[in-house]
XYZ file of C-alpha atoms in Angstrom:
721
model
C -16.814 -48.473 4.935
C -20.585 -48.522 5.133
C -22.579 -46.513 2.658
C -23.509 -43.109 4.154
C -27.112 -42.709 5.207
C -29.679 -40.996 3.033
C -29.484 -37.657 4.850
C -25.741 -37.463 4.235
C -26.147 -38.466 0.596
C -28.818 -35.806 0.128
C -26.572 -33.165 1.715
C -23.669 -34.232 -0.508
C -25.900 -34.117 -3.552
C -26.931 -30.565 -2.660
C -23.353 -29.455 -2.049
C -24.188 -28.729 1.585
C -22.093 -31.322 3.418
C -19.060 -30.260 5.441
C -17.014 -33.342 4.477
C -17.890 -34.291 0.878
C -14.543 -36.044 0.396
C -15.604 -38.535 3.089
C -18.383 -39.668 0.753
C -17.220 -38.945 -2.789
C -14.065 -40.248 -4.410
C -12.363 -43.609 -3.674
C -12.896 -45.342 -0.303
C -11.885 -48.686 1.151
C -14.882 -50.967 1.422
C -14.434 -54.458 2.864
C -12.090 -56.442 0.638
C -12.126 -53.866 -2.152
C -12.690 -50.228 -2.964
C -15.686 -48.167 -3.941
C -15.748 -45.031 -6.073
C -18.568 -42.553 -5.572
C -19.375 -39.551 -7.736
C -22.046 -36.876 -7.899
C -23.519 -36.831 -11.388
C -27.154 -35.641 -11.338
C -29.209 -36.261 -14.507
C -26.580 -38.695 -15.833
C -27.596 -41.739 -17.910
C -24.357 -43.638 -17.250
C -21.226 -43.024 -15.206
C -18.018 -44.986 -15.738
C -14.709 -44.757 -13.909
C -11.784 -45.220 -16.318
C -8.757 -46.239 -14.255
C -5.171 -45.327 -14.961
C -4.454 -48.741 -16.522
C -7.385 -48.333 -18.898
C -9.766 -50.702 -17.118
C -13.299 -49.522 -16.565
C -15.729 -49.756 -13.681
C -19.394 -48.995 -14.199
C -21.061 -46.949 -11.484
C -24.729 -47.324 -10.579
C -27.086 -44.668 -9.318
C -27.664 -44.784 -5.558
C -29.661 -41.699 -4.607
C -30.097 -37.998 -5.490
C -27.565 -38.099 -8.295
C -24.932 -39.990 -6.270
C -23.360 -42.937 -8.157
C -21.030 -45.675 -6.921
C -19.127 -48.678 -8.224
C -16.617 -51.227 -6.937
C -12.990 -51.737 -7.965
C -10.599 -54.395 -6.721
C -7.659 -52.208 -5.756
C -7.123 -48.679 -4.576
C -7.226 -46.528 -7.717
C -4.214 -44.257 -8.033
C -5.869 -42.204 -10.764
C -9.044 -42.307 -12.774
C -11.391 -40.221 -14.844
C -15.174 -40.159 -14.771
C -16.933 -40.582 -18.117
C -20.557 -39.463 -17.965
C -23.243 -39.700 -20.631
C -26.553 -37.891 -20.701
C -29.909 -38.538 -22.386
C -29.205 -36.091 -25.191
C -26.144 -38.153 -26.065
C -23.501 -35.788 -24.726
C -20.458 -37.363 -23.098
C -18.402 -35.625 -20.422
C -14.963 -36.828 -19.368
C -13.163 -35.313 -16.367
C -10.791 -35.983 -13.525
C -12.496 -36.322 -10.140
C -11.800 -33.473 -7.664
C -12.680 -35.780 -4.788
C -9.894 -38.303 -5.417
C -7.198 -35.778 -4.453
C -5.596 -35.347 -1.040
C -5.744 -31.946 0.711
C -3.394 -29.353 -0.717
C -2.964 -27.680 2.698
C -0.340 -29.465 4.766
C -0.428 -29.965 8.518
C 2.394 -27.495 9.114
C 0.614 -24.874 7.035
C -2.606 -25.364 8.977
C -0.720 -25.215 12.265
C 0.841 -21.886 11.267
C -2.536 -20.585 10.085
C -4.051 -21.475 13.444
C -1.238 -19.725 15.304
C -1.413 -16.697 13.013
C 2.232 -17.028 12.000
C 2.111 -18.021 8.326
C 4.263 -15.374 6.650
C 3.438 -16.649 3.148
C -0.256 -17.165 3.663
C -1.039 -16.495 0.012
C 0.645 -19.783 -0.949
C -1.848 -21.720 1.192
C -5.142 -19.847 1.057
C -6.850 -18.458 -2.011
C -6.627 -19.967 -5.489
C -3.254 -21.552 -6.244
C -2.204 -23.488 -9.330
C -0.692 -26.943 -8.788
C 0.598 -29.795 -10.912
C 0.307 -33.261 -9.345
C 1.992 -35.985 -11.409
C 0.772 -34.539 -14.655
C -2.606 -33.391 -13.340
C -2.768 -29.609 -13.292
C -5.471 -27.582 -11.654
C -6.313 -25.069 -8.975
C -6.559 -25.596 -5.243
C -9.077 -23.377 -3.508
C -8.763 -22.757 0.227
C -10.642 -20.258 2.347
C -10.896 -19.468 6.058
C -14.562 -19.543 7.118
C -14.767 -21.061 10.612
C -18.441 -20.249 11.165
C -19.660 -21.827 7.922
C -21.780 -25.001 7.806
C -20.661 -25.698 4.236
C -18.621 -23.972 1.534
C -18.469 -24.542 -2.205
C -16.758 -22.947 -5.197
C -18.799 -21.404 -7.994
C -17.430 -19.966 -11.205
C -17.487 -19.854 -14.940
C -16.110 -23.415 -14.983
C -19.276 -24.862 -13.398
C -21.874 -22.408 -14.745
C -21.929 -20.779 -11.285
C -23.485 -23.865 -9.751
C -21.276 -25.008 -6.888
C -23.157 -28.154 -5.856
C -20.574 -30.281 -7.636
C -17.630 -28.455 -6.072
C -18.358 -28.578 -2.368
C -15.252 -28.019 -0.232
C -14.104 -30.068 2.739
C -13.622 -28.694 6.221
C -10.061 -29.091 7.481
C -11.081 -29.290 11.109
C -10.446 -26.734 13.807
C -8.362 -24.525 11.503
C -11.580 -23.176 10.011
C -10.095 -23.695 6.539
C -12.110 -25.245 3.696
C -10.363 -26.759 0.658
C -10.839 -28.421 -2.712
C -8.581 -29.140 -5.686
C -10.272 -28.710 -9.072
C -8.363 -30.438 -11.882
C -8.189 -28.857 -15.301
C -8.545 -25.222 -14.243
C -5.999 -22.593 -15.194
C -5.342 -18.854 -15.046
C -8.237 -16.621 -15.959
C -11.025 -18.685 -14.398
C -13.494 -16.531 -12.468
C -14.910 -17.737 -9.172
C -16.482 -16.969 -5.810
C -17.219 -18.939 -2.668
C -20.738 -19.924 -1.679
C -20.983 -20.094 2.090
C -23.784 -21.715 4.077
C -24.218 -19.708 7.256
C -25.257 -21.006 10.649
C -28.769 -19.656 10.085
C -29.132 -21.527 6.810
C -28.519 -18.794 4.234
C -26.144 -19.097 1.283
C -23.794 -16.147 0.697
C -21.653 -15.520 -2.385
C -18.307 -14.011 -1.482
C -15.216 -12.949 -3.386
C -12.029 -14.641 -2.234
C -10.272 -12.595 0.493
C -6.959 -14.010 -0.765
C -7.670 -13.624 -4.492
C -4.620 -12.525 -6.462
C -6.760 -10.919 -9.163
C -10.320 -9.744 -9.589
C -12.726 -8.775 -12.312
C -12.819 -5.151 -13.352
C -15.421 -3.267 -11.297
C -18.370 -3.139 -11.174
C -18.002 -6.928 -11.668
C -16.932 -8.528 -8.400
C -15.758 -12.095 -9.048
C -12.273 -13.265 -8.157
C -9.923 -14.438 -10.900
C -7.364 -17.246 -10.835
C -3.967 -15.696 -11.559
C -0.457 -16.999 -11.992
C 2.665 -14.844 -11.837
C 4.763 -15.309 -14.967
C 6.756 -12.051 -15.011
C 10.534 -12.459 -15.104
C 12.129 -9.776 -12.951
C 15.115 -7.784 -14.187
C 15.697 -5.574 -11.144
C 18.230 -7.710 -9.297
C 20.773 -4.870 -9.165
C 18.209 -2.588 -7.546
C 17.043 -5.228 -5.076
C 20.586 -6.132 -4.053
C 21.533 -2.499 -3.518
C 18.322 -1.875 -1.579
C 19.063 -4.677 0.859
C 22.421 -3.108 1.671
C 21.283 0.412 2.502
C 18.979 2.258 4.857
C 16.417 4.730 3.511
C 17.088 6.896 6.566
C 20.531 7.792 5.267
C 19.658 8.198 1.598
C 17.730 10.723 -0.491
C 13.972 10.285 -0.561
C 11.984 12.707 -2.680
C 8.573 11.192 -3.360
C 6.154 11.942 -6.204
C 2.692 10.844 -5.080
C 0.185 10.009 -7.777
C -3.288 8.670 -8.324
C -2.826 6.263 -11.203
C -6.239 6.717 -12.761
C -6.067 10.505 -13.087
C -2.355 11.013 -13.685
C -2.821 10.333 -17.373
C -6.218 8.684 -17.828
C -6.439 5.788 -20.243
C -2.989 4.397 -19.520
C -2.584 0.901 -18.148
C 0.282 -0.299 -15.997
C 2.392 -1.235 -19.021
C 1.477 1.785 -21.134
C 2.349 4.153 -18.285
C 5.857 2.806 -17.765
C 7.745 4.861 -20.358
C 5.828 8.072 -19.728
C 6.059 7.844 -15.941
C 9.749 6.979 -15.971
C 10.569 9.828 -18.352
C 8.568 12.347 -16.347
C 9.795 11.325 -12.889
C 13.380 11.186 -14.143
C 13.059 14.656 -15.673
C 11.768 15.979 -12.350
C 14.466 14.198 -10.367
C 12.243 12.439 -7.837
C 13.796 9.374 -6.223
C 10.517 7.544 -5.544
C 6.938 7.352 -6.715
C 4.124 6.651 -4.304
C 0.954 5.148 -5.698
C -2.322 5.780 -3.952
C -3.832 2.360 -3.176
C -3.770 -0.102 -6.043
C -5.419 -3.008 -4.224
C -8.816 -3.858 -5.683
C -11.691 -1.620 -4.621
C -15.257 -1.383 -5.916
C -15.755 2.396 -5.880
C -13.301 4.534 -7.838
C -14.302 7.625 -5.884
C -12.750 6.108 -2.766
C -9.330 6.607 -4.435
C -8.544 3.030 -3.416
C -8.932 3.545 0.325
C -11.969 1.216 0.572
C -10.280 -2.094 -0.220
C -12.123 -5.320 -0.985
C -9.235 -7.297 -2.535
C -6.158 -6.921 -0.357
C -4.093 -9.370 -2.435
C -5.405 -8.314 -5.851
C -3.977 -5.317 -7.741
C -6.867 -3.427 -9.260
C -7.689 -4.768 -12.691
C -8.699 -1.291 -13.907
C -5.198 -0.852 -15.309
C -4.197 -4.386 -16.245
C -3.140 -7.702 -14.792
C -0.938 -8.339 -11.747
C 1.942 -9.104 -14.117
C 1.377 -5.738 -15.805
C 1.899 -4.051 -12.432
C 5.012 -6.144 -11.875
C 6.284 -4.942 -15.241
C 5.745 -1.295 -14.255
C 7.538 -1.670 -10.925
C 10.353 -3.625 -12.580
C 10.849 -0.864 -15.142
C 10.824 1.827 -12.450
C 13.505 -0.046 -10.541
C 15.642 -0.443 -13.637
C 15.393 3.335 -14.079
C 16.582 3.870 -10.493
C 13.181 4.900 -9.119
C 11.807 3.435 -5.884
C 8.168 2.446 -5.457
C 6.010 3.091 -2.402
C 2.405 1.952 -2.217
C -0.428 3.047 0.038
C -1.667 0.240 2.287
C -4.974 0.337 4.158
C -5.151 -2.051 7.148
C -7.242 0.362 9.219
C -10.700 -0.402 7.844
C -12.617 -2.098 5.049
C -15.979 -1.446 3.363
C -19.272 -3.163 4.082
C -19.896 -4.398 0.518
C -21.855 -7.643 0.742
C -19.640 -9.520 -1.747
C -16.421 -8.946 0.179
C -15.005 -9.281 3.703
C -17.975 -7.954 5.646
C -19.674 -10.660 7.786
C -17.765 -13.073 5.614
C -19.203 -16.359 6.847
C -22.425 -14.902 8.175
C -20.904 -13.564 11.366
C -18.281 -10.937 12.221
C -15.013 -12.541 11.182
C -12.490 -10.058 9.865
C -14.190 -7.202 11.729
C -14.367 -6.829 15.503
C -17.781 -8.073 16.683
C -18.297 -5.156 19.090
C -19.412 -2.101 17.046
C -17.601 0.108 19.557
C -14.402 -1.396 18.203
C -15.558 -2.786 14.888
C -17.038 0.149 13.005
C -15.865 3.517 11.681
C -18.980 5.650 11.620
C -17.215 8.502 9.789
C -16.273 6.295 6.868
C -19.119 3.780 6.984
C -16.626 0.923 7.223
C -15.668 -1.965 9.471
C -12.521 -2.152 11.595
C -10.374 -5.291 11.604
C -10.294 -7.456 14.730
C -6.586 -6.979 15.420
C -6.725 -9.295 18.427
C -7.741 -12.335 16.378
C -4.696 -14.315 15.289
C -6.006 -15.269 11.845
C -6.963 -11.667 11.058
C -3.560 -10.400 12.135
C -1.988 -13.086 9.959
C -4.124 -12.017 6.995
C -2.858 -8.430 7.322
C 0.780 -9.141 8.202
C 1.070 -11.577 5.309
C -0.576 -9.029 3.032
C 2.149 -6.474 3.750
C 4.787 -9.125 3.067
C 2.952 -10.123 -0.123
C 3.478 -6.698 -1.702
C 7.173 -6.785 -0.829
C 7.657 -10.369 -1.968
C 5.473 -10.612 -5.046
C 5.657 -7.034 -6.341
C 9.073 -5.850 -5.080
C 7.644 -2.616 -3.647
C 10.152 -0.624 -1.629
C 7.813 0.771 0.968
C 4.282 0.814 2.318
C 2.663 4.032 3.472
C 0.199 2.872 6.119
C -3.013 4.856 5.965
C -4.898 6.306 8.959
C -2.653 4.906 11.700
C -4.165 7.273 14.281
C -7.571 5.672 13.740
C -6.019 2.338 14.649
C -4.156 3.505 17.742
C -7.052 5.000 19.692
C -10.279 3.328 20.771
C -11.987 6.715 21.051
C -10.934 7.897 17.600
C -13.778 10.077 16.262
C -16.119 8.776 18.968
C -18.156 10.494 21.639
C -18.369 9.503 25.283
C -20.183 6.212 25.625
C -19.328 5.135 22.075
C -16.083 3.418 22.960
C -14.834 0.865 25.460
C -11.531 1.352 27.328
C -8.793 -1.253 27.118
C -8.034 -3.687 29.931
C -6.002 -1.001 31.702
C -8.734 1.591 31.431
C -6.917 3.546 28.699
C -7.880 4.720 25.253
C -5.113 2.936 23.344
C -6.041 -0.002 21.124
C -3.537 -2.479 22.501
C -4.311 -5.147 19.884
C -3.797 -2.692 17.009
C -0.543 -1.476 18.551
C 0.689 -5.055 18.836
C -0.322 -5.715 15.228
C 1.575 -2.667 13.945
C 4.659 -3.727 15.882
C 4.397 -7.217 14.432
C 3.962 -6.147 10.819
C 6.831 -3.648 11.025
C 9.239 -5.999 12.768
C 8.420 -8.830 10.350
C 8.685 -6.676 7.233
C 12.062 -5.239 8.230
C 13.330 -8.691 9.213
C 12.433 -10.239 5.873
C 13.167 -7.309 3.555
C 16.116 -5.135 4.612
C 16.171 -1.699 3.033
C 12.404 -1.252 2.731
C 10.438 1.577 4.344
C 7.310 1.332 6.480
C 5.760 4.801 6.657
C 2.999 5.844 9.054
C 0.371 8.423 8.275
C -0.069 9.274 11.946
C -1.553 12.639 12.879
C -1.199 12.704 16.674
C 1.673 13.001 19.122
C 1.715 9.280 19.887
C 5.255 8.608 21.168
C 7.717 6.289 19.483
C 6.073 5.788 16.111
C 9.505 5.294 14.529
C 11.191 3.887 17.624
C 12.264 0.237 17.386
C 9.818 -2.370 18.621
C 12.566 -3.654 20.921
C 12.270 -0.326 22.761
C 8.492 -0.368 22.872
C 8.026 1.720 19.728
C 5.736 0.965 16.833
C 8.717 0.160 14.618
C 7.908 2.290 11.580
C 10.764 3.631 9.490
C 9.102 7.013 8.946
C 6.153 9.082 10.087
C 4.337 11.750 8.111
C 4.908 15.131 9.769
C 1.346 16.406 9.806
C 2.161 19.178 12.288
C 4.739 20.668 9.947
C 2.316 20.349 7.055
C -0.523 22.155 8.831
C 1.622 24.947 10.293
C 3.610 25.629 7.136
C 0.518 25.753 4.913
C -1.144 28.224 7.265
C 2.002 30.377 7.198
C 2.563 30.341 3.456
C -1.068 31.268 2.777
C -0.667 34.504 4.717
C -0.035 37.822 3.000
C 3.719 38.526 3.229
C 2.829 41.806 4.919
C 1.722 39.887 8.016
C 4.131 36.950 8.061
C 6.528 38.666 10.447
C 4.005 38.100 13.229
C 3.812 34.375 12.609
C 7.417 33.232 12.327
C 6.717 30.471 14.855
C 4.469 28.662 12.395
C 7.593 27.807 10.400
C 10.165 27.496 13.159
C 8.156 25.436 15.672
C 8.780 22.284 13.634
C 12.495 22.599 14.431
C 11.657 21.894 18.087
C 10.454 18.347 17.353
C 12.004 17.639 13.948
C 14.271 14.957 15.390
C 11.808 13.251 17.726
C 10.809 10.870 14.903
C 12.033 9.989 11.418
C 9.795 12.303 9.450
C 8.447 12.639 5.918
C 7.160 16.125 5.050
C 3.966 15.557 3.031
C 2.047 17.807 0.692
C -0.283 14.990 -0.266
C -3.551 14.493 -2.104
C -5.431 15.301 1.118
C -4.279 18.929 0.854
C -5.696 19.544 -2.619
C -9.253 18.151 -2.345
C -12.547 18.722 -0.531
C -12.617 22.449 -1.088
C -8.995 23.088 -0.096
C -8.103 24.015 -3.657
C -4.606 23.555 -5.023
C -1.275 24.426 -3.438
C -0.968 27.217 -6.015
C -4.384 28.522 -5.008
C -3.332 28.866 -1.370
C -0.567 31.264 -2.240
C -1.252 34.985 -1.758
C -0.724 37.698 -4.348
C -0.923 37.927 -8.102
C 0.071 35.151 -10.503
C 3.793 35.946 -10.371
C 3.755 36.180 -6.574
C 1.894 32.895 -6.263
C 4.553 31.131 -8.315
C 7.327 32.834 -6.354
C 5.711 31.690 -3.119
C 5.447 28.179 -4.548
C 9.149 28.068 -5.388
C 10.131 29.497 -1.997
C 7.886 27.108 -0.109
C 9.187 24.046 -1.953
C 12.811 25.126 -1.510
C 12.206 25.592 2.227
C 10.451 22.199 2.356
C 13.246 20.389 0.491
C 15.829 21.964 2.805
C 13.950 21.174 6.028
C 15.032 18.045 7.957
C 13.057 15.019 6.815
C 12.239 13.294 3.561
C 9.555 14.932 1.428
C 6.522 14.098 -0.680
C 4.649 16.153 -3.274
C 1.339 15.221 -4.856
C 1.085 15.240 -8.622
C 0.173 18.502 -10.316
C 1.753 20.688 -7.663
C 5.113 20.405 -9.421
C 3.809 22.643 -12.201
C 1.411 24.710 -10.112
C -1.937 23.251 -11.133
C -4.470 25.937 -10.322
C -7.599 23.793 -10.029
C -8.422 21.372 -7.247
C -7.587 17.744 -7.966
C -10.391 15.353 -8.876
C -10.009 11.627 -9.412
C -12.547 11.817 -12.219
C -10.424 13.830 -14.651
C -6.872 14.271 -15.838
C -4.320 16.659 -14.434
C -4.189 19.983 -16.265
C -1.206 18.992 -18.385
C -1.868 21.902 -20.732
C -0.410 24.162 -18.066
C 3.064 22.932 -18.935
C 2.622 24.833 -22.193
C 2.485 28.045 -20.139
C 6.080 29.325 -19.736
C 5.674 30.371 -16.093
C 4.372 26.959 -15.060
C 6.920 25.110 -17.172
C 9.569 27.103 -15.288
C 8.109 25.955 -11.962
C 8.398 22.326 -13.074
C 11.961 22.985 -14.180
C 12.660 24.448 -10.746
C 11.336 21.314 -9.028
C 13.674 19.265 -11.201
C 16.618 21.489 -10.293
C 15.625 21.324 -6.625
C 15.560 17.527 -6.655
C 18.912 17.266 -8.399
C 20.543 19.693 -5.974
C 18.970 17.860 -3.038
C 20.253 14.476 -4.211
C 23.732 15.851 -4.905
C 24.167 17.417 -1.458
C 24.327 14.850 1.319
C 23.834 17.392 4.163
C 20.191 17.629 3.057
C 19.439 13.925 3.555
C 22.209 11.958 5.246
C 21.461 12.964 8.850
C 17.779 13.798 8.682
C 17.030 12.481 12.163
C 20.181 13.772 13.868
C 19.668 17.008 15.765
C 23.418 17.407 16.017
C 23.584 17.944 12.255
C 21.194 20.922 12.363
C 21.489 24.486 13.638
C 19.390 27.619 13.411
C 21.079 30.670 11.909
C 20.095 34.258 12.694
C 22.853 36.240 14.342
C 23.844 38.985 14.180
C 20.806 40.204 12.212
C 17.244 39.450 13.232
C 14.468 39.634 10.699
C 11.219 37.793 11.474
C 10.605 37.245 7.742
C 13.904 35.376 7.391
C 14.223 31.726 8.393
C 17.768 30.393 8.137
C 19.302 27.090 9.174
C 22.252 24.871 8.307
C 22.653 21.125 7.910
C 25.837 19.047 7.942
C 26.653 15.577 6.629
C 28.908 12.878 8.111
C 31.989 14.427 6.472
C 31.461 18.002 7.653
C 30.050 19.347 4.383
C 27.341 21.921 5.088
C 24.363 23.452 3.314
C 22.781 26.655 4.638
C 19.134 27.338 3.756
C 18.213 31.019 3.897
C 14.546 31.904 3.327
C 13.123 35.388 2.828
C 9.338 35.141 2.949
C 8.769 38.899 2.677
C 7.675 40.450 -0.588
C 10.754 42.670 -0.910
C 14.456 41.895 -1.351
C 16.710 42.298 1.659
C 20.064 43.894 0.801
C 23.279 43.721 2.775
C 21.887 41.042 5.049
C 24.525 39.925 7.554
C 24.456 36.300 8.650
C 26.844 34.221 10.701
C 27.464 31.003 8.784
C 28.883 27.790 10.270
C 32.218 28.068 8.428
C 34.484 30.735 7.000
C 35.233 30.803 3.310
C 33.257 30.655 0.105
C 29.683 29.440 0.080
C 28.392 28.473 -3.338
C 24.840 29.392 -4.249
C 23.480 26.025 -5.449
C 19.796 27.019 -5.435
C 18.170 30.412 -5.861
C 14.393 30.162 -6.130
C 14.320 33.684 -7.590
C 16.552 32.825 -10.553
C 15.265 34.209 -13.859
C 15.431 30.797 -15.513
C 12.682 29.664 -13.136
C 10.533 32.754 -13.552
C 12.046 34.834 -10.757
C 13.287 38.416 -10.686
C 16.955 37.438 -10.764
C 18.017 38.902 -7.405
C 20.988 37.028 -6.007
C 24.660 36.970 -5.083
C 26.353 36.242 -8.414
C 26.708 32.599 -7.478
C 28.481 32.786 -4.130
C 28.896 34.586 -0.815
C 32.030 34.852 1.319
C 32.180 34.409 5.087
C 35.045 36.219 6.799
C 37.294 34.862 9.509
C 34.489 35.476 12.002
C 32.168 33.463 9.739
C 30.067 36.485 8.894
C 28.784 36.998 5.386
C 26.840 39.793 3.751
C 24.350 38.772 1.135
C 21.294 39.747 -0.831
C 18.088 37.872 -0.096
C 15.656 37.780 -3.035
C 11.965 38.605 -2.514
C 9.830 35.557 -1.742
C 13.026 33.645 -2.278
C 15.152 30.878 -0.812
C 18.891 30.356 -1.174
C 20.816 27.140 -0.673
C 24.475 27.836 0.072
C 26.953 24.966 0.025
C 30.283 24.760 1.847
C 32.544 21.758 1.408
C 34.930 20.503 4.061
C 35.521 17.042 2.642
C 37.090 16.467 -0.789
C 34.840 17.031 -3.791
C 32.595 14.028 -4.389
C 32.592 12.641 -0.849
C 29.045 13.855 -0.244
C 27.839 11.897 -3.243
C 29.379 8.775 -1.725
C 27.530 9.332 1.553
C 26.004 6.208 3.099
């Protein structure tokens, strides 16, 4: 091998050559071998071979040294001395073969690598006793790429990466590095500028406002095998799902992932929720974005601890029988210069056409869903959270913004698809792919769409042309019911349709009923604040509304603070008003939510056939009262729960209602019970339906009753599914 020309040596010396491994390291040269190394300012450089023999290297040009050895060196170290007498001894990064295999690169190129995080990013390796970190990054438009970090004083000239051809991947193995090293990539753009970028595949990051990536290694030992095995054998559709949504930073400020475990488990268990849903925990630079402006899709935010600390929290939740859902944001990403935006100097992760590549409302970029490598990045990211963190579900943010090319755009600001329509065909295909792949690999998980339009088939299988989600947030129900419940009871009789219209489409998708963070911010106030009347009436309305919501077909979600009737609007910058639990009336509301969850979980008719219209019927005959909404739900065994809601401000006595079955109906929930702060109006624990199935009952003011009738033997409902 002839010595490279001076221009190549100068480029290698400056860390600006696309193939530094072709110059540095060991190379066959005539009858022997030559070792080259970059050691600027060195006085001497010596290669110490594995058998202890030494080969002196001589300076060639621009800090490049070379020396001859007789045989191909299997291993060696470079010993360098400097004028001040310091000696530096290190393994040579450029003697190592690529850590990305041909099959991996083939799958990357096809966009089908389902464990992409094992190939790209920073991964620890041990090669015959030599441990270190392989760095690999996709930057197809770059002229050169190098790694900078605390291990090289943020000077990457000595750690230039090699291009792995048409894959667009750049790679280097750095011996001697371990967990905790901070780093970024320096990328030479086509127009000659160097950019410093955080690793898109980093598994950890510095705590904001610092922006470097961090080498991380998972060392947590999981203890949730019983949970994971049971999860794989069941479907969330046919099991209880009562979700407590929380923003980690303001739930109880100051707690890290580990410190929160005991408190969160105790609280969620006391309230009876089956799942927690965390607002996004992927790394993000601005706390005020609540995590919805992600810069580190593979890195749990370091604000609350390490990735293993988050694993510990999820593990503990699983051991306590609590599922974990996490918000996931594949719809857009911020323009921060250190992150994904214009990653290698050109649009890469974002669509190059601003009509498809920018969200003007949010000041963010939109992913290029039609590019195979970008799709792979996102699909693998969803799988990463299931695989590496054992999450049980992903709630996919802002799906509507992904589905429509004209989302929040005026005429002339969007380009139709190839068929002339407004649907984003590439985004639709991506959503189908991520859902189908996630359900294939991880049975029992839940993919949940926050989708606010009437797009058909959100939860239909991909094999039938649907998007393939497991659930869809029912935004129509949320909007209509909140409008209704905010009305003065005096006028509700004119607006009965705002509550009953949801029954028309309740079984068109698999729905989650959400009262989420979006309903208690930006001037909307709290759920408590929307209720009409005095303090007692507001709490009564709260209990009635939640009992109606829990009884309605669909799973349900409640944002933190609403369980005890927080009166102030939520802010991410401060704690919940936990002092309110010291107020008896608000403590009673929290107790009611706990009782509601336990009754819900214990009665299979309320969850086992959520998406089956045949398990639901409206009740009303023979009496009609526009303030009363009544319906019944039945499980697979014929057990039935009737939900009877009186949203007027006065009790209704001697109310006659035709129930689905004759016999005794046990009152399992009464939102007006005195123990929860109500007035105590009720039916002494039960009502009786005659042979014609008619029952006379008392309906409490601003109250909801759950009446249970068992057909199957006691306990069969609990064994449902």
